[in-house]
Amino acid sequence: MIKENIKLPGAFCQRMQELLGREAEDFFGSYQNEREYGLRYNPLKCESRNLFEEKQRELGWNLTPVPWCVGGYYYKPNAQPGRHAWHEAGVYYIQEPSAMSAVELLDVRPGQKICDLCAAPGGKTTQIAGKMQGQGLLVSNEYYGNRAKILSQNVERMGIANTVVLNESTEHLAQVFVEFFDRILVDAPCSGEGMFRKEPEAVQEWNLENVALCTGRQQEILDHAAEMLRPSGVLVYSTCTFSPEENERCLCRFLKCHPEFSVETSETGEKYFSHGQAAWAISQGGCTGEDIQQQVERSYRLWPHKLRGEGHFAVRLRKAGSTDGEEHTGQGRLVKEHRSKRQTARNKEAAKIEEAVSGFQNFQKETLKFDLEERLPGRYVLFSEHLYLLPGEMPKPDGLKVVRAGLHLGVCKKNRFEPSHALAMYLHPQEVRQYVELSLGTGKTGESEKYGETLKYLHGETVSCDCGQKGWTLVCVDGFSLGWGKAQNGVVKNHYPKGLRIQY
């Protein structure tokens, strides 16, 4: 029996019956159950997970942990966290629980150079960034321009400083970042079979031709990812589909074409997930060789009838080799090229950057309690009037389609500097010389009488402050930054971006 609002395609049902056999009844039975809802708290905003759990209990959300993701939680739909001010403050990211699995297999560490190759809308990018703790470089790429903008907005909302958002083809990236990254995540575009319960509209878009189309695209992306990964680096490939063509068979083909890679198991995967099935690839003529078959069996599948989440596939791959001595050539070549250009950059562009940096530094002295450059090693870049702090590990982005070049500091207009919303979201109240803490009730956005001045600010209205405050002021709720305001005479003029403002 299938829920009335989910009409599964006949060809899909037949294939799943053949694959799962007796287990198919339990699999199809999972479609009678309601989907699971999840969120993941943001350690860049809320440094203590215990504090976050204490705060959510006050709201009565009754979150329960997602076992395979530290900081991941299940929530009930009536909690509506997407309508709470904490969401606007980037305190958490709403994410399907099974989707949290791939980054857990990636083994992210602070200071690494990491690429999220198919990153929109940003769930896995923000998860990676939280684990990086602001250290290292994260390059998040999305091929489709409109989706890249959404990705960039989520990076901004979560207060991430060390991420460069690109809108590029994987082919071009492979030419630029040769053996550059320590970790690469390929959460590949797929037929989306695992999302049928979460997104019933995906059922209407499904067909066997699309499965074949996705398979070819996935193989191409994986080939490019292999070129960008340094020796001994880790690549995680994941999909949200059940299709063996896009999972086990795709993995078999990759291992055959790239013998320098091998599959690794994960403590998290072994504890919570099922294994992939080499037999499903063999039956399609796509998996030969005992060694490859054994490696495929180390991949992971997340089944909706076996855990609280939707359908996913994930595999962790290690590239052979060592980074000792001269073997790690990609980084050296890129950095050397950048330095050569820096030494000869004495032109009008350099003068404009110098003027913009001077404006920011004056703002920093007046507004911040610390030196941003000391915390975030990098270099300044200017796009039109917009000043960014580009992470130090990132080569000069000449020839790349850049959507976000690290931390957006602000806009330089006619000898004045206006701080960006991204900078506000990065900061904490204790890091600025003055801030205003707005009132917050237990209501949801849209209930102005419960939200008080917080909703007024999110709507674009002025809010009150101490009469002694003057100039740029960080606006906060519950100790989390929401944006900028400009204080004078007991009133904070609203600088919350118009495109983000809430209507009620």
mmCIF file of C-alpha atoms in Angstrom, residues 22-354:
data_model
loop_
_atom_site.group_PDB
_atom_site.id
_atom_site.type_symbol
_atom_site.label_atom_id
_atom_site.label_comp_id
_atom_site.label_asym_id
_atom_site.label_seq_id
_atom_site.Cartn_x
_atom_site.Cartn_y
_atom_site.Cartn_z
ATOM 1 C CA ARG A 22 11.038 -10.357 0.150
ATOM 2 C CA GLU A 23 12.286 -7.086 1.595
ATOM 3 C CA ALA A 24 10.279 -5.128 -0.978
ATOM 4 C CA GLU A 25 7.123 -5.311 1.141
ATOM 5 C CA ASP A 26 8.828 -3.445 3.992
ATOM 6 C CA PHE A 27 10.333 -0.966 1.517
ATOM 7 C CA PHE A 28 6.999 -0.089 -0.079
ATOM 8 C CA GLY A 29 5.408 -0.045 3.373
ATOM 9 C CA SER A 30 7.688 2.865 4.325
ATOM 10 C CA TYR A 31 5.749 5.067 1.898
ATOM 11 C CA GLN A 32 2.772 4.841 4.270
ATOM 12 C CA ASN A 33 4.808 6.640 6.920
ATOM 13 C CA GLU A 34 5.269 10.371 7.179
ATOM 14 C CA ARG A 35 8.652 11.690 6.078
ATOM 15 C CA GLU A 36 11.205 12.664 8.705
ATOM 16 C CA TYR A 37 12.141 16.306 9.336
ATOM 17 C CA GLY A 38 15.614 17.364 10.370
ATOM 18 C CA LEU A 39 17.806 20.330 11.180
ATOM 19 C CA ARG A 40 21.485 20.710 11.930
ATOM 20 C CA TYR A 41 22.755 23.282 14.388
ATOM 21 C CA ASN A 42 25.492 25.683 13.264
ATOM 22 C CA PRO A 43 28.638 25.600 15.453
ATOM 23 C CA LEU A 44 29.869 28.798 13.788
ATOM 24 C CA LYS A 45 26.925 30.647 15.338
ATOM 25 C CA CYS A 46 26.282 28.665 18.495
ATOM 26 C CA GLU A 47 29.614 27.377 19.796
ATOM 27 C CA SER A 48 28.057 25.109 22.417
ATOM 28 C CA ARG A 49 25.756 22.287 21.342
ATOM 29 C CA ASN A 50 24.558 22.030 24.957
ATOM 30 C CA LEU A 51 23.518 25.678 24.842
ATOM 31 C CA PHE A 52 21.589 25.081 21.634
ATOM 32 C CA GLU A 53 19.807 22.080 23.139
ATOM 33 C CA GLU A 54 18.940 24.087 26.247
ATOM 34 C CA LYS A 55 17.525 26.948 24.174
ATOM 35 C CA GLN A 56 15.408 24.660 21.975
ATOM 36 C CA ARG A 57 13.927 22.977 25.040
ATOM 37 C CA GLU A 58 12.720 26.376 26.199
ATOM 38 C CA LEU A 59 10.830 26.637 22.916
ATOM 39 C CA GLY A 60 9.292 23.203 23.380
ATOM 40 C CA TRP A 61 10.641 21.830 20.111
ATOM 41 C CA ASN A 62 11.624 18.491 21.710
ATOM 42 C CA LEU A 63 14.393 17.736 19.219
ATOM 43 C CA THR A 64 15.893 14.243 19.165
ATOM 44 C CA PRO A 65 19.398 13.461 17.841
ATOM 45 C CA VAL A 66 20.107 12.051 14.392
ATOM 46 C CA PRO A 67 22.415 9.166 15.392
ATOM 47 C CA TRP A 68 24.866 9.404 12.475
ATOM 48 C CA CYS A 69 25.355 13.196 12.601
ATOM 49 C CA VAL A 70 26.747 15.142 15.557
ATOM 50 C CA GLY A 71 24.601 18.261 15.770
ATOM 51 C CA GLY A 72 21.804 16.809 13.647
ATOM 52 C CA TYR A 73 18.269 16.589 15.074
ATOM 53 C CA TYR A 74 14.823 15.336 14.171
ATOM 54 C CA TYR A 75 11.948 17.742 14.724
ATOM 55 C CA LYS A 76 8.176 17.524 14.515
ATOM 56 C CA PRO A 77 6.498 19.547 11.730
ATOM 57 C CA ASN A 78 4.479 21.604 14.220
ATOM 58 C CA ALA A 79 7.731 23.085 15.592
ATOM 59 C CA GLN A 80 8.100 25.097 12.346
ATOM 60 C CA PRO A 81 11.758 26.085 12.873
ATOM 61 C CA GLY A 82 11.879 27.585 9.387
ATOM 62 C CA ARG A 83 9.626 30.398 10.620
ATOM 63 C CA HIS A 84 11.675 31.243 13.683
ATOM 64 C CA ALA A 85 14.116 34.159 13.961
ATOM 65 C CA TRP A 86 16.935 31.732 14.743
ATOM 66 C CA HIS A 87 16.620 30.461 11.182
ATOM 67 C CA GLU A 88 17.179 33.971 9.834
ATOM 68 C CA ALA A 89 20.147 34.272 12.209
ATOM 69 C CA GLY A 90 21.738 31.113 10.782
ATOM 70 C CA VAL A 91 21.631 29.204 14.065
ATOM 71 C CA TYR A 92 20.687 26.019 12.193
ATOM 72 C CA TYR A 93 20.147 24.634 8.712
ATOM 73 C CA ILE A 94 17.015 22.646 7.887
ATOM 74 C CA GLN A 95 18.195 19.429 6.237
ATOM 75 C CA GLU A 96 16.755 15.977 5.580
ATOM 76 C CA PRO A 97 18.385 13.572 8.091
ATOM 77 C CA SER A 98 19.763 11.053 5.574
ATOM 78 C CA ALA A 99 21.351 13.915 3.618
ATOM 79 C CA MET A 100 23.598 14.572 6.627
ATOM 80 C CA SER A 101 25.376 11.233 6.082
ATOM 81 C CA ALA A 102 27.752 12.073 3.220
ATOM 82 C CA VAL A 103 29.695 14.786 5.054
ATOM 83 C CA GLU A 104 30.088 12.484 8.059
ATOM 84 C CA LEU A 105 31.972 10.085 5.754
ATOM 85 C CA LEU A 106 34.220 12.875 4.427
ATOM 86 C CA ASP A 107 36.345 13.140 7.589
ATOM 87 C CA VAL A 108 36.570 16.947 7.551
ATOM 88 C CA ARG A 109 39.278 18.624 9.613
ATOM 89 C CA PRO A 110 40.067 22.317 10.230
ATOM 90 C CA GLY A 111 42.706 23.736 7.909
ATOM 91 C CA GLN A 112 42.034 21.459 4.934
ATOM 92 C CA LYS A 113 41.314 22.511 1.360
ATOM 93 C CA ILE A 114 37.893 21.062 0.504
ATOM 94 C CA CYS A 115 35.634 21.171 -2.550
ATOM 95 C CA ASP A 116 31.867 20.626 -2.579
ATOM 96 C CA LEU A 117 31.523 20.057 -6.291
ATOM 97 C CA CYS A 118 27.704 20.023 -6.713
ATOM 98 C CA ALA A 119 26.857 22.215 -3.764
ATOM 99 C CA ALA A 120 23.442 23.899 -4.148
ATOM 100 C CA PRO A 121 21.378 24.621 -2.171
ATOM 101 C CA GLY A 122 24.080 24.466 0.492
ATOM 102 C CA GLY A 123 23.178 21.879 3.118
ATOM 103 C CA LYS A 124 26.398 19.909 2.782
ATOM 104 C CA THR A 125 28.540 23.016 2.228
ATOM 105 C CA THR A 126 27.323 24.535 5.488
ATOM 106 C CA GLN A 127 27.821 21.194 7.249
ATOM 107 C CA ILE A 128 31.422 21.030 5.995
ATOM 108 C CA ALA A 129 32.051 24.647 6.978
ATOM 109 C CA GLY A 130 30.890 23.980 10.529
ATOM 110 C CA LYS A 131 33.401 21.151 10.853
ATOM 111 C CA MET A 132 36.198 23.319 9.425
ATOM 112 C CA GLN A 133 35.735 25.836 12.277
ATOM 113 C CA GLY A 134 36.628 28.746 10.011
ATOM 114 C CA GLN A 135 40.068 27.309 9.151
ATOM 115 C CA GLY A 136 41.193 26.316 5.659
ATOM 116 C CA LEU A 137 39.514 26.774 2.285
ATOM 117 C CA LEU A 138 36.135 25.517 1.105
ATOM 118 C CA VAL A 139 35.318 25.877 -2.598
ATOM 119 C CA SER A 140 31.610 25.320 -3.229
ATOM 120 C CA ASN A 141 30.582 24.997 -6.841
ATOM 121 C CA GLU A 142 27.219 24.936 -8.584
ATOM 122 C CA TYR A 143 26.825 24.702 -12.358
ATOM 123 C CA TYR A 144 23.400 26.382 -12.585
ATOM 124 C CA GLY A 145 23.525 30.132 -11.973
ATOM 125 C CA ASN A 146 20.198 30.543 -10.164
ATOM 126 C CA ARG A 147 21.044 27.679 -7.810
ATOM 127 C CA ALA A 148 24.523 29.119 -7.221
ATOM 128 C CA LYS A 149 22.886 32.305 -5.930
ATOM 129 C CA ILE A 150 20.792 30.305 -3.441
ATOM 130 C CA LEU A 151 23.943 28.495 -2.346
ATOM 131 C CA SER A 152 25.686 31.838 -1.804
ATOM 132 C CA GLN A 153 22.765 33.154 0.253
ATOM 133 C CA ASN A 154 22.911 30.145 2.567
ATOM 134 C CA VAL A 155 26.664 30.530 2.992
ATOM 135 C CA GLU A 156 26.020 34.125 4.007
ATOM 136 C CA ARG A 157 23.173 33.291 6.394
ATOM 137 C CA MET A 158 25.277 30.728 8.232
ATOM 138 C CA GLY A 159 28.089 33.235 8.867
ATOM 139 C CA ILE A 160 30.763 31.397 6.842
ATOM 140 C CA ALA A 161 33.946 33.304 5.998
ATOM 141 C CA ASN A 162 36.292 30.784 4.352
ATOM 142 C CA THR A 163 34.078 29.681 1.451
ATOM 143 C CA VAL A 164 34.413 30.653 -2.203
ATOM 144 C CA VAL A 165 31.229 30.044 -4.220
ATOM 145 C CA LEU A 166 31.744 29.352 -7.926
ATOM 146 C CA ASN A 167 29.389 28.897 -10.878
ATOM 147 C CA GLU A 168 31.530 26.648 -13.070
ATOM 148 C CA SER A 169 31.625 23.439 -15.053
ATOM 149 C CA THR A 170 33.538 20.625 -13.402
ATOM 150 C CA GLU A 171 35.637 20.349 -16.567
ATOM 151 C CA HIS A 172 36.946 23.889 -16.140
ATOM 152 C CA LEU A 173 37.592 23.403 -12.439
ATOM 153 C CA ALA A 174 39.631 20.266 -13.184
ATOM 154 C CA GLN A 175 41.891 22.356 -15.416
ATOM 155 C CA VAL A 176 42.446 24.961 -12.695
ATOM 156 C CA PHE A 177 42.691 22.908 -9.484
ATOM 157 C CA VAL A 178 45.074 20.099 -10.441
ATOM 158 C CA GLU A 179 45.559 17.752 -7.443
ATOM 159 C CA PHE A 180 44.678 20.685 -5.207
ATOM 160 C CA PHE A 181 42.062 19.521 -2.690
ATOM 161 C CA ASP A 182 42.424 17.371 0.431
ATOM 162 C CA ARG A 183 38.747 16.418 0.363
ATOM 163 C CA ILE A 184 36.107 16.482 -2.375
ATOM 164 C CA LEU A 185 32.397 15.821 -2.005
ATOM 165 C CA VAL A 186 30.424 14.834 -5.097
ATOM 166 C CA ASP A 187 26.765 14.843 -4.100
ATOM 167 C CA ALA A 188 25.842 14.178 -7.676
ATOM 168 C CA PRO A 189 22.736 15.247 -9.609
ATOM 169 C CA CYS A 190 20.607 12.104 -9.789
ATOM 170 C CA SER A 191 17.175 10.719 -10.618
ATOM 171 C CA GLY A 192 16.009 11.468 -7.059
ATOM 172 C CA GLU A 193 14.249 8.180 -6.359
ATOM 173 C CA GLY A 194 15.145 8.423 -2.677
ATOM 174 C CA MET A 195 13.153 11.669 -2.396
ATOM 175 C CA PHE A 196 9.797 10.333 -3.620
ATOM 176 C CA ARG A 197 8.322 10.397 -0.098
ATOM 177 C CA LYS A 198 9.788 13.823 0.740
ATOM 178 C CA GLU A 199 9.059 15.405 -2.637
ATOM 179 C CA PRO A 200 6.135 13.668 -4.400
ATOM 180 C CA GLU A 201 6.594 15.963 -7.419
ATOM 181 C CA ALA A 202 9.871 14.124 -8.109
ATOM 182 C CA VAL A 203 7.747 11.105 -9.035
ATOM 183 C CA GLN A 204 6.309 12.992 -11.996
ATOM 184 C CA GLU A 205 9.788 13.789 -13.325
ATOM 185 C CA TRP A 206 11.105 10.213 -13.080
ATOM 186 C CA ASN A 207 11.727 7.969 -16.072
ATOM 187 C CA LEU A 208 14.316 5.397 -17.113
ATOM 188 C CA GLU A 209 15.757 7.756 -19.738
ATOM 189 C CA ASN A 210 16.572 10.276 -17.016
ATOM 190 C CA VAL A 211 18.313 7.555 -14.994
ATOM 191 C CA ALA A 212 20.591 6.884 -17.976
ATOM 192 C CA LEU A 213 21.192 10.603 -18.486
ATOM 193 C CA CYS A 214 22.157 11.068 -14.840
ATOM 194 C CA THR A 215 24.538 8.109 -14.998
ATOM 195 C CA GLY A 216 26.563 9.679 -17.807
ATOM 196 C CA ARG A 217 26.703 13.021 -16.000
ATOM 197 C CA GLN A 218 27.800 11.402 -12.748
ATOM 198 C CA GLN A 219 30.661 9.561 -14.411
ATOM 199 C CA GLU A 220 31.934 12.756 -16.000
ATOM 200 C CA ILE A 221 31.818 14.660 -12.698
ATOM 201 C CA LEU A 222 33.650 11.854 -10.883
ATOM 202 C CA ASP A 223 36.410 11.811 -13.509
ATOM 203 C CA HIS A 224 36.969 15.542 -13.010
ATOM 204 C CA ALA A 225 36.903 15.177 -9.232
ATOM 205 C CA ALA A 226 39.632 12.527 -9.457
ATOM 206 C CA GLU A 227 41.892 15.027 -11.242
ATOM 207 C CA MET A 228 41.378 17.665 -8.549
ATOM 208 C CA LEU A 229 42.077 15.445 -5.539
ATOM 209 C CA ARG A 230 45.610 15.324 -4.169
ATOM 210 C CA PRO A 231 47.370 12.006 -3.525
ATOM 211 C CA SER A 232 46.099 10.378 -0.300
ATOM 212 C CA GLY A 233 43.033 12.636 -0.402
ATOM 213 C CA VAL A 234 39.450 11.510 0.214
ATOM 214 C CA LEU A 235 36.543 11.650 -2.218
ATOM 215 C CA VAL A 236 32.960 10.952 -1.123
ATOM 216 C CA TYR A 237 30.393 10.172 -3.812
ATOM 217 C CA SER A 238 26.736 10.290 -2.837
ATOM 218 C CA THR A 239 23.288 10.282 -4.423
ATOM 219 C CA CYS A 240 19.697 10.372 -3.226
ATOM 220 C CA THR A 241 18.533 7.564 -5.487
ATOM 221 C CA PHE A 242 18.065 3.778 -5.302
ATOM 222 C CA SER A 243 19.143 3.146 -8.903
ATOM 223 C CA PRO A 244 22.060 0.653 -9.135
ATOM 224 C CA GLU A 245 23.067 2.306 -12.418
ATOM 225 C CA GLU A 246 23.775 5.547 -10.550
ATOM 226 C CA ASN A 247 25.214 3.888 -7.458
ATOM 227 C CA GLU A 248 27.002 0.500 -7.522
ATOM 228 C CA ARG A 249 27.442 0.393 -11.278
ATOM 229 C CA CYS A 250 28.766 3.969 -11.385
ATOM 230 C CA LEU A 251 31.189 3.094 -8.599
ATOM 231 C CA CYS A 252 32.377 -0.026 -10.448
ATOM 232 C CA ARG A 253 33.084 1.979 -13.558
ATOM 233 C CA PHE A 254 34.988 4.618 -11.562
ATOM 234 C CA LEU A 255 37.175 2.043 -9.798
ATOM 235 C CA LYS A 256 37.954 0.333 -13.109
ATOM 236 C CA CYS A 257 38.957 3.648 -14.750
ATOM 237 C CA HIS A 258 40.806 4.947 -11.684
ATOM 238 C CA PRO A 259 42.762 2.094 -10.071
ATOM 239 C CA GLU A 260 44.533 4.636 -7.861
ATOM 240 C CA PHE A 261 41.323 4.836 -5.797
ATOM 241 C CA SER A 262 40.058 2.344 -3.224
ATOM 242 C CA VAL A 263 36.935 2.221 -1.070
ATOM 243 C CA GLU A 264 37.260 2.795 2.663
ATOM 244 C CA THR A 265 34.752 1.890 5.328
ATOM 245 C CA SER A 266 33.665 4.322 8.017
ATOM 246 C CA GLU A 267 32.884 3.764 11.673
ATOM 247 C CA THR A 268 29.688 5.775 11.240
ATOM 248 C CA GLY A 269 28.681 3.847 8.135
ATOM 249 C CA GLU A 270 29.363 0.454 9.660
ATOM 250 C CA LYS A 271 27.292 1.310 12.704
ATOM 251 C CA TYR A 272 24.198 2.820 11.123
ATOM 252 C CA PHE A 273 23.938 2.030 7.390
ATOM 253 C CA SER A 274 23.465 -0.955 5.091
ATOM 254 C CA HIS A 275 26.053 -1.975 2.489
ATOM 255 C CA GLY A 276 25.911 -1.611 -1.273
ATOM 256 C CA GLN A 277 25.314 -4.676 -3.446
ATOM 257 C CA ALA A 278 27.894 -5.591 -6.088
ATOM 258 C CA ALA A 279 25.465 -8.203 -7.450
ATOM 259 C CA TRP A 280 23.173 -5.437 -8.674
ATOM 260 C CA ALA A 281 25.987 -3.988 -10.786
ATOM 261 C CA ILE A 282 27.112 -7.428 -11.978
ATOM 262 C CA SER A 283 23.615 -8.207 -13.239
ATOM 263 C CA GLN A 284 23.843 -5.137 -15.474
ATOM 264 C CA GLY A 285 27.256 -6.125 -16.817
ATOM 265 C CA GLY A 286 28.929 -3.205 -15.090
ATOM 266 C CA CYS A 287 31.137 -4.818 -12.470
ATOM 267 C CA THR A 288 33.993 -7.209 -13.194
ATOM 268 C CA GLY A 289 36.885 -8.343 -11.042
ATOM 269 C CA GLU A 290 36.694 -9.784 -7.558
ATOM 270 C CA ASP A 291 38.626 -6.935 -5.965
ATOM 271 C CA ILE A 292 36.286 -4.294 -7.393
ATOM 272 C CA GLN A 293 33.238 -6.282 -6.330
ATOM 273 C CA GLN A 294 34.561 -6.501 -2.771
ATOM 274 C CA GLN A 295 35.147 -2.767 -2.718
ATOM 275 C CA VAL A 296 31.612 -2.044 -3.927
ATOM 276 C CA GLU A 297 30.333 -4.053 -0.979
ATOM 277 C CA ARG A 298 31.972 -1.447 1.295
ATOM 278 C CA SER A 299 29.738 1.344 -0.004
ATOM 279 C CA TYR A 300 26.644 2.379 1.964
ATOM 280 C CA ARG A 301 22.926 2.537 1.371
ATOM 281 C CA LEU A 302 20.390 4.305 3.558
ATOM 282 C CA TRP A 303 16.962 2.685 3.256
ATOM 283 C CA PRO A 304 13.775 4.415 4.454
ATOM 284 C CA HIS A 305 12.423 1.155 5.878
ATOM 285 C CA LYS A 306 15.575 0.600 7.957
ATOM 286 C CA LEU A 307 16.229 4.032 9.460
ATOM 287 C CA ARG A 308 14.555 7.378 10.086
ATOM 288 C CA GLY A 309 15.321 9.132 6.819
ATOM 289 C CA GLU A 310 14.983 9.014 3.052
ATOM 290 C CA GLY A 311 16.923 6.938 0.516
ATOM 291 C CA HIS A 312 20.620 7.651 -0.054
ATOM 292 C CA PHE A 313 23.807 6.052 -1.323
ATOM 293 C CA ALA A 314 27.321 7.072 -0.235
ATOM 294 C CA VAL A 315 30.856 5.777 -0.635
ATOM 295 C CA ARG A 316 34.197 6.979 0.729
ATOM 296 C CA LEU A 317 37.172 6.687 -1.659
ATOM 297 C CA ARG A 318 40.867 7.177 -0.910
ATOM 298 C CA LYS A 319 43.361 8.210 -3.579
ATOM 299 C CA ALA A 320 46.698 6.413 -3.422
ATOM 300 C CA GLY A 321 49.980 8.243 -3.102
ATOM 301 C CA SER A 322 51.786 10.577 -0.746
ATOM 302 C CA THR A 323 51.933 14.361 -0.413
ATOM 303 C CA ASP A 324 55.548 14.296 0.782
ATOM 304 C CA GLY A 325 58.191 16.190 -1.168
ATOM 305 C CA GLU A 326 57.258 17.256 -4.714
ATOM 306 C CA GLU A 327 54.256 14.994 -5.265
ATOM 307 C CA HIS A 328 51.701 17.584 -4.191
ATOM 308 C CA THR A 329 52.349 19.886 -7.143
ATOM 309 C CA GLY A 330 48.940 21.501 -7.635
ATOM 310 C CA GLN A 331 49.070 23.916 -4.714
ATOM 311 C CA GLY A 332 52.649 25.005 -5.426
ATOM 312 C CA ARG A 333 51.907 25.848 -9.029
ATOM 313 C CA LEU A 334 48.833 27.896 -8.204
ATOM 314 C CA VAL A 335 50.413 29.846 -5.352
ATOM 315 C CA LYS A 336 53.561 30.586 -7.365
ATOM 316 C CA GLU A 337 51.493 31.926 -10.246
ATOM 317 C CA HIS A 338 49.545 34.192 -7.903
ATOM 318 C CA ARG A 339 52.674 35.595 -6.261
ATOM 319 C CA SER A 340 54.193 36.394 -9.622
ATOM 320 C CA LYS A 341 51.130 38.423 -10.543
ATOM 321 C CA ARG A 342 51.077 40.186 -7.177
ATOM 322 C CA GLN A 343 54.633 41.433 -7.635
ATOM 323 C CA THR A 344 53.745 43.190 -10.891
ATOM 324 C CA ALA A 345 50.289 44.452 -9.884
ATOM 325 C CA ARG A 346 50.860 48.188 -9.720
ATOM 326 C CA ASN A 347 47.899 49.493 -11.662
ATOM 327 C CA LYS A 348 44.605 51.275 -11.216
ATOM 328 C CA GLU A 349 42.935 48.155 -9.852
ATOM 329 C CA ALA A 350 45.525 47.944 -7.079
ATOM 330 C CA ALA A 351 44.923 51.592 -6.225
ATOM 331 C CA LYS A 352 41.167 51.017 -6.001
ATOM 332 C CA ILE A 353 41.685 48.021 -3.724
ATOM 333 C CA GLU A 354 43.992 50.061 -1.501
#
